Amino acid sequence: MNWITNYVRPKINSMLGRREVPENLWIKCPETGEMVFHNDLEENHFVIPASGYHMKMSAEARLKHIFDEGKYEMLPSPKVPQDPLKFRDSKKYSDRLRESRTKTGLEDSVVAAHGSVQGVKIIACVHDFAFMGGSLGIAAGEAIIQAFEAAIARHCPLVMFPASGGARMQEGILSLMQLPRTTVAVEMLKEAGLPYIVVLTNPTTGGVSASYAMLGDVHLAEPGAEICFAGKRVIEQTIREKLPEGFQTSEYLLDHGMIDMVVHRHDLPETISRLLRIFLKMDAPAPKALPAPVAETESGAEPELAEAAH
């Protein structure tokens, strides 16, 4: 601590009108190290333009991307007991919840919404990895179950977008109880004769991958997504062997029959709509109208060219 740092520099900065630069103005591609301007990345739905690397998306950005014109109706967040075990590790669980809610603006790690994907009505259920690693607790489990109940009540399909590190350890056995509860909700949807599509995103691990994330009628995955129960490092330390290159990625699982399709993020709305129209025996959407032909002059030339000739 000295007077130059604490007094002189702030005084000079205020005199010169220096502004703070946001830390997240530029994003580094984890694959190539390329620096990408945040606005460009956001416009490209958080896919690095050069490498095609799929970055994590917030729940809000995911819903805006999937639904037609970014319009949807949010389902209410369930009211559940907070910190039922009064858990504490390096800090109180209640403090962790408060911090995550301030950072994300969400009540918990899962949100659900109703809207249309290229004209097909659906309920979308989305994990937000920024909220405690998208972990599955009582509130998240209840939000998922209510989403399935809403899909049954409105007689529409449900599309799940998991992105999670698994069950939330701060809720112990109460978190693990959400695995069978959500599994029952999946079966209720199927008994109602409604489709259930899962879009596996990076990462989908732990108890989430051991329950509703692997029970879909069709499993799609984004490129390069990590999909597993136990992580690669844990397995290597346990069996003391080196695992294959690309192990537990969506492409590896596709080659070994664990998922049905790897779909680029930009193509997800069209792919989901096409699959649901097959399941629901709906007609294909009407083709978009072609632009009207440009009027021609008597000489056969376009108006602009005719004027140039004169």
XYZ file of C-alpha atoms in Angstrom:
310
model
C 0.000 0.000 0.000
C 1.392 3.426 -0.906
C 0.060 6.904 -1.573
C 0.877 6.756 -5.317
C -1.303 3.683 -5.867
C -4.068 4.648 -3.475
C -4.325 8.383 -4.090
C -2.323 9.748 -7.037
C -3.318 7.180 -9.693
C -7.095 7.316 -8.965
C -6.893 11.119 -8.977
C -5.191 11.184 -12.385
C -7.637 8.616 -13.789
C -10.614 10.696 -12.647
C -9.118 13.846 -14.172
C -8.508 12.159 -17.535
C -11.947 10.526 -17.520
C -10.534 7.006 -17.747
C -13.217 4.319 -17.968
C -13.060 0.777 -16.714
C -12.944 -1.825 -19.494
C -15.159 -4.892 -18.912
C -13.103 -8.007 -18.254
C -15.213 -10.187 -20.576
C -14.935 -7.911 -23.636
C -12.838 -10.543 -25.416
C -13.343 -14.307 -25.108
C -10.534 -16.815 -25.651
C -11.304 -19.962 -27.630
C -10.388 -22.952 -25.397
C -9.423 -24.962 -28.480
C -7.255 -22.586 -30.544
C -6.539 -19.671 -28.211
C -8.145 -17.236 -30.665
C -9.554 -14.056 -29.106
C -13.143 -13.301 -30.154
C -15.065 -10.103 -29.491
C -17.933 -10.863 -27.082
C -20.636 -9.246 -29.248
C -19.537 -11.275 -32.286
C -19.629 -14.446 -30.212
C -23.103 -13.640 -28.880
C -24.442 -12.967 -32.395
C -23.064 -16.365 -33.463
C -24.927 -18.106 -30.582
C -21.678 -18.579 -28.638
C -19.991 -20.685 -31.314
C -16.396 -19.606 -32.121
C -16.603 -18.606 -35.824
C -13.192 -19.933 -36.912
C -12.885 -23.176 -34.923
C -16.586 -24.007 -34.489
C -16.012 -24.591 -30.761
C -19.314 -24.522 -28.838
C -19.041 -22.337 -25.734
C -21.417 -22.692 -22.793
C -24.679 -20.723 -23.087
C -26.821 -19.168 -20.411
C -30.356 -20.488 -20.041
C -31.772 -17.191 -21.325
C -29.578 -17.236 -24.458
C -30.513 -20.868 -25.083
C -34.245 -20.173 -24.903
C -33.983 -17.129 -27.188
C -32.052 -19.197 -29.734
C -34.433 -22.164 -29.738
C -37.821 -20.458 -29.753
C -39.300 -18.690 -32.781
C -38.348 -14.992 -32.782
C -36.941 -15.491 -29.265
C -40.447 -15.364 -27.766
C -41.541 -17.725 -24.989
C -43.533 -17.978 -21.759
C -41.525 -18.805 -18.638
C -42.973 -21.388 -16.270
C -42.986 -20.282 -12.605
C -40.089 -21.375 -10.393
C -41.131 -23.885 -7.710
C -41.043 -22.961 -4.035
C -38.993 -25.504 -2.073
C -37.103 -25.611 1.261
C -33.811 -23.709 1.151
C -30.687 -25.338 2.649
C -32.632 -28.190 4.309
C -29.456 -29.784 5.756
C -27.887 -26.491 6.977
C -24.812 -27.556 5.031
C -21.460 -25.832 5.256
C -18.115 -26.565 3.578
C -15.658 -23.694 3.037
C -18.737 -21.420 3.202
C -22.444 -21.739 3.976
C -24.643 -23.319 1.320
C -27.126 -20.466 1.796
C -24.335 -18.022 0.893
C -23.487 -20.022 -2.246
C -27.132 -19.915 -3.311
C -27.279 -16.172 -2.743
C -24.114 -15.598 -4.798
C -25.354 -17.762 -7.692
C -28.719 -16.015 -7.743
C -27.027 -12.618 -7.847
C -24.668 -13.724 -10.637
C -27.238 -15.415 -12.884
C -30.534 -13.753 -11.963
C -32.084 -17.232 -11.631
C -33.747 -18.921 -8.675
C -31.920 -22.183 -9.350
C -30.037 -24.124 -12.022
C -33.055 -25.221 -14.130
C -35.639 -23.113 -15.938
C -38.543 -24.155 -18.167
C -40.498 -22.269 -20.815
C -43.334 -22.787 -23.303
C -43.163 -21.654 -26.915
C -42.833 -22.726 -30.556
C -39.904 -24.152 -32.504
C -40.573 -23.499 -36.185
C -44.292 -23.724 -35.521
C -44.220 -26.759 -33.191
C -45.389 -26.076 -29.619
C -42.994 -27.448 -26.974
C -41.916 -27.145 -23.362
C -38.155 -26.548 -23.133
C -36.278 -27.368 -19.932
C -32.770 -25.874 -19.681
C -29.882 -26.186 -17.227
C -27.723 -23.114 -16.610
C -24.168 -24.259 -15.846
C -23.309 -20.862 -14.341
C -25.609 -21.660 -11.392
C -23.454 -23.964 -9.222
C -22.366 -26.031 -12.209
C -25.940 -26.738 -13.262
C -26.159 -29.141 -10.331
C -29.336 -31.042 -9.543
C -30.949 -30.218 -6.207
C -34.476 -30.145 -4.796
C -35.459 -26.937 -6.623
C -34.008 -28.106 -9.954
C -35.689 -31.510 -9.620
C -39.037 -29.910 -8.829
C -38.676 -27.523 -11.794
C -38.061 -30.489 -14.106
C -41.062 -32.413 -12.757
C -43.337 -29.371 -13.116
C -42.077 -28.936 -16.692
C -43.099 -32.518 -17.522
C -46.483 -31.972 -15.862
C -46.959 -28.779 -17.895
C -46.096 -30.645 -21.106
C -48.711 -33.295 -20.303
C -51.333 -30.674 -19.384
C -50.711 -28.715 -22.603
C -50.308 -31.910 -24.636
C -46.998 -30.924 -26.199
C -43.512 -32.496 -26.405
C -40.695 -31.716 -23.985
C -37.140 -30.896 -25.066
C -34.424 -31.132 -22.402
C -31.080 -29.264 -22.528
C -28.926 -30.685 -19.705
C -25.613 -29.047 -18.758
C -24.603 -30.255 -15.334
C -21.865 -31.529 -13.080
C -24.371 -33.904 -11.457
C -26.166 -34.049 -8.123
C -25.674 -31.149 -5.682
C -23.552 -32.398 -2.793
C -24.799 -29.669 -0.418
C -28.217 -31.369 -0.400
C -26.912 -34.916 0.076
C -29.465 -37.727 -0.230
C -32.219 -35.186 -0.966
C -30.414 -34.373 -4.207
C -30.056 -38.056 -5.159
C -33.789 -38.524 -4.583
C -34.393 -36.290 -7.622
C -33.034 -39.025 -9.922
C -35.955 -41.468 -9.437
C -38.472 -38.585 -9.199
C -37.461 -37.161 -12.582
C -37.351 -40.664 -14.080
C -40.986 -41.167 -13.076
C -41.850 -37.832 -14.713
C -40.253 -39.036 -17.981
C -42.390 -42.180 -17.881
C -45.534 -40.097 -17.287
C -44.804 -38.108 -20.450
C -44.259 -41.281 -22.466
C -47.482 -42.839 -21.133
C -49.265 -39.716 -22.388
C -47.908 -40.527 -25.867
C -45.789 -37.370 -26.093
C -42.227 -37.168 -27.477
C -39.220 -36.469 -25.265
C -36.048 -35.197 -26.956
C -32.763 -34.632 -25.122
C -30.083 -32.270 -26.441
C -26.883 -33.120 -24.564
C -24.642 -30.067 -24.086
C -21.220 -29.547 -22.555
C -20.923 -30.971 -19.935
C -23.583 -33.563 -19.054
C -22.225 -35.694 -16.213
C -22.925 -37.448 -12.928
C -26.423 -38.133 -11.667
C -28.013 -36.104 -14.464
C -26.507 -38.406 -17.110
C -27.603 -41.366 -14.968
C -31.278 -40.355 -15.059
C -33.473 -38.159 -17.278
C -30.629 -37.074 -19.616
C -30.352 -40.603 -21.013
C -34.055 -41.498 -21.209
C -35.104 -39.548 -24.302
C -36.812 -40.933 -27.381
C -33.996 -39.290 -29.364
C -30.638 -38.093 -28.066
C -28.959 -35.213 -29.863
C -25.646 -33.674 -28.786
C -23.695 -30.555 -29.585
C -20.221 -31.035 -31.113
C -17.428 -31.680 -28.623
C -19.732 -31.984 -25.594
C -18.428 -33.997 -22.643
C -21.018 -36.662 -21.779
C -20.267 -39.157 -19.017
C -20.956 -40.322 -15.484
C -17.440 -40.151 -14.000
C -14.883 -37.796 -15.535
C -11.919 -38.902 -17.624
C -9.350 -38.007 -14.971
C -11.208 -39.958 -12.255
C -11.402 -43.057 -14.482
C -7.714 -42.864 -15.428
C -6.686 -42.554 -11.773
C -8.914 -45.514 -10.859
C -7.933 -48.000 -13.583
C -4.392 -46.570 -14.018
C -4.653 -46.629 -17.789
C -4.691 -43.972 -20.498
C -8.098 -43.565 -22.115
C -8.621 -43.167 -25.909
C -8.344 -39.743 -27.533
C -11.705 -37.937 -27.514
C -13.121 -40.377 -24.956
C -16.552 -39.309 -23.604
C -17.073 -36.624 -26.257
C -20.312 -36.535 -28.252
C -18.500 -37.743 -31.408
C -17.037 -40.741 -29.530
C -20.445 -41.646 -28.097
C -22.046 -41.347 -31.544
C -19.504 -43.810 -32.973
C -20.279 -46.239 -30.133
C -24.071 -46.032 -30.373
C -24.777 -44.038 -27.206
C -26.414 -41.065 -28.943
C -28.334 -40.625 -32.200
C -26.995 -37.420 -33.774
C -24.352 -34.741 -33.302
C -25.961 -31.454 -34.370
C -24.362 -28.027 -34.766
C -25.997 -25.446 -32.499
C -27.170 -23.361 -35.462
C -29.076 -26.377 -36.823
C -30.816 -27.365 -33.580
C -34.161 -25.534 -34.093
C -34.637 -27.019 -37.568
C -33.568 -30.519 -36.444
C -35.808 -30.499 -33.361
C -38.772 -29.251 -35.401
C -38.246 -31.917 -38.066
C -38.038 -34.743 -35.523
C -41.107 -33.580 -33.616
C -43.154 -33.260 -36.810
C -42.316 -36.905 -37.572
C -43.285 -38.012 -34.049
C -46.500 -35.986 -34.058
C -47.359 -36.831 -37.690
C -47.530 -33.150 -38.592
C -47.170 -31.761 -42.084
C -43.852 -30.208 -43.070
C -43.771 -26.404 -42.749
C -44.709 -24.441 -45.844
C -41.671 -23.414 -47.920
C -40.621 -19.810 -47.665
C -41.794 -17.589 -50.510
C -39.128 -16.658 -53.052
C -38.387 -12.948 -53.580
C -40.394 -11.298 -56.357
C -38.540 -11.065 -59.698
C -37.109 -7.678 -60.652
C -39.242 -5.807 -63.202
C -37.750 -5.492 -66.679
C -37.978 -2.690 -69.244
C -39.138 -3.094 -72.828
C -35.554 -3.648 -73.923
C -35.278 -6.564 -71.514
C -32.724 -4.860 -69.274
C -33.268 -4.302 -65.542
C -34.309 -0.705 -64.681
C -30.968 0.142 -63.059
C -29.038 -1.124 -66.084
C -31.379 0.681 -68.490
C -30.786 3.984 -66.665
C -27.045 3.425 -66.792
C -27.237 2.825 -70.552
C -28.943 6.218 -71.052
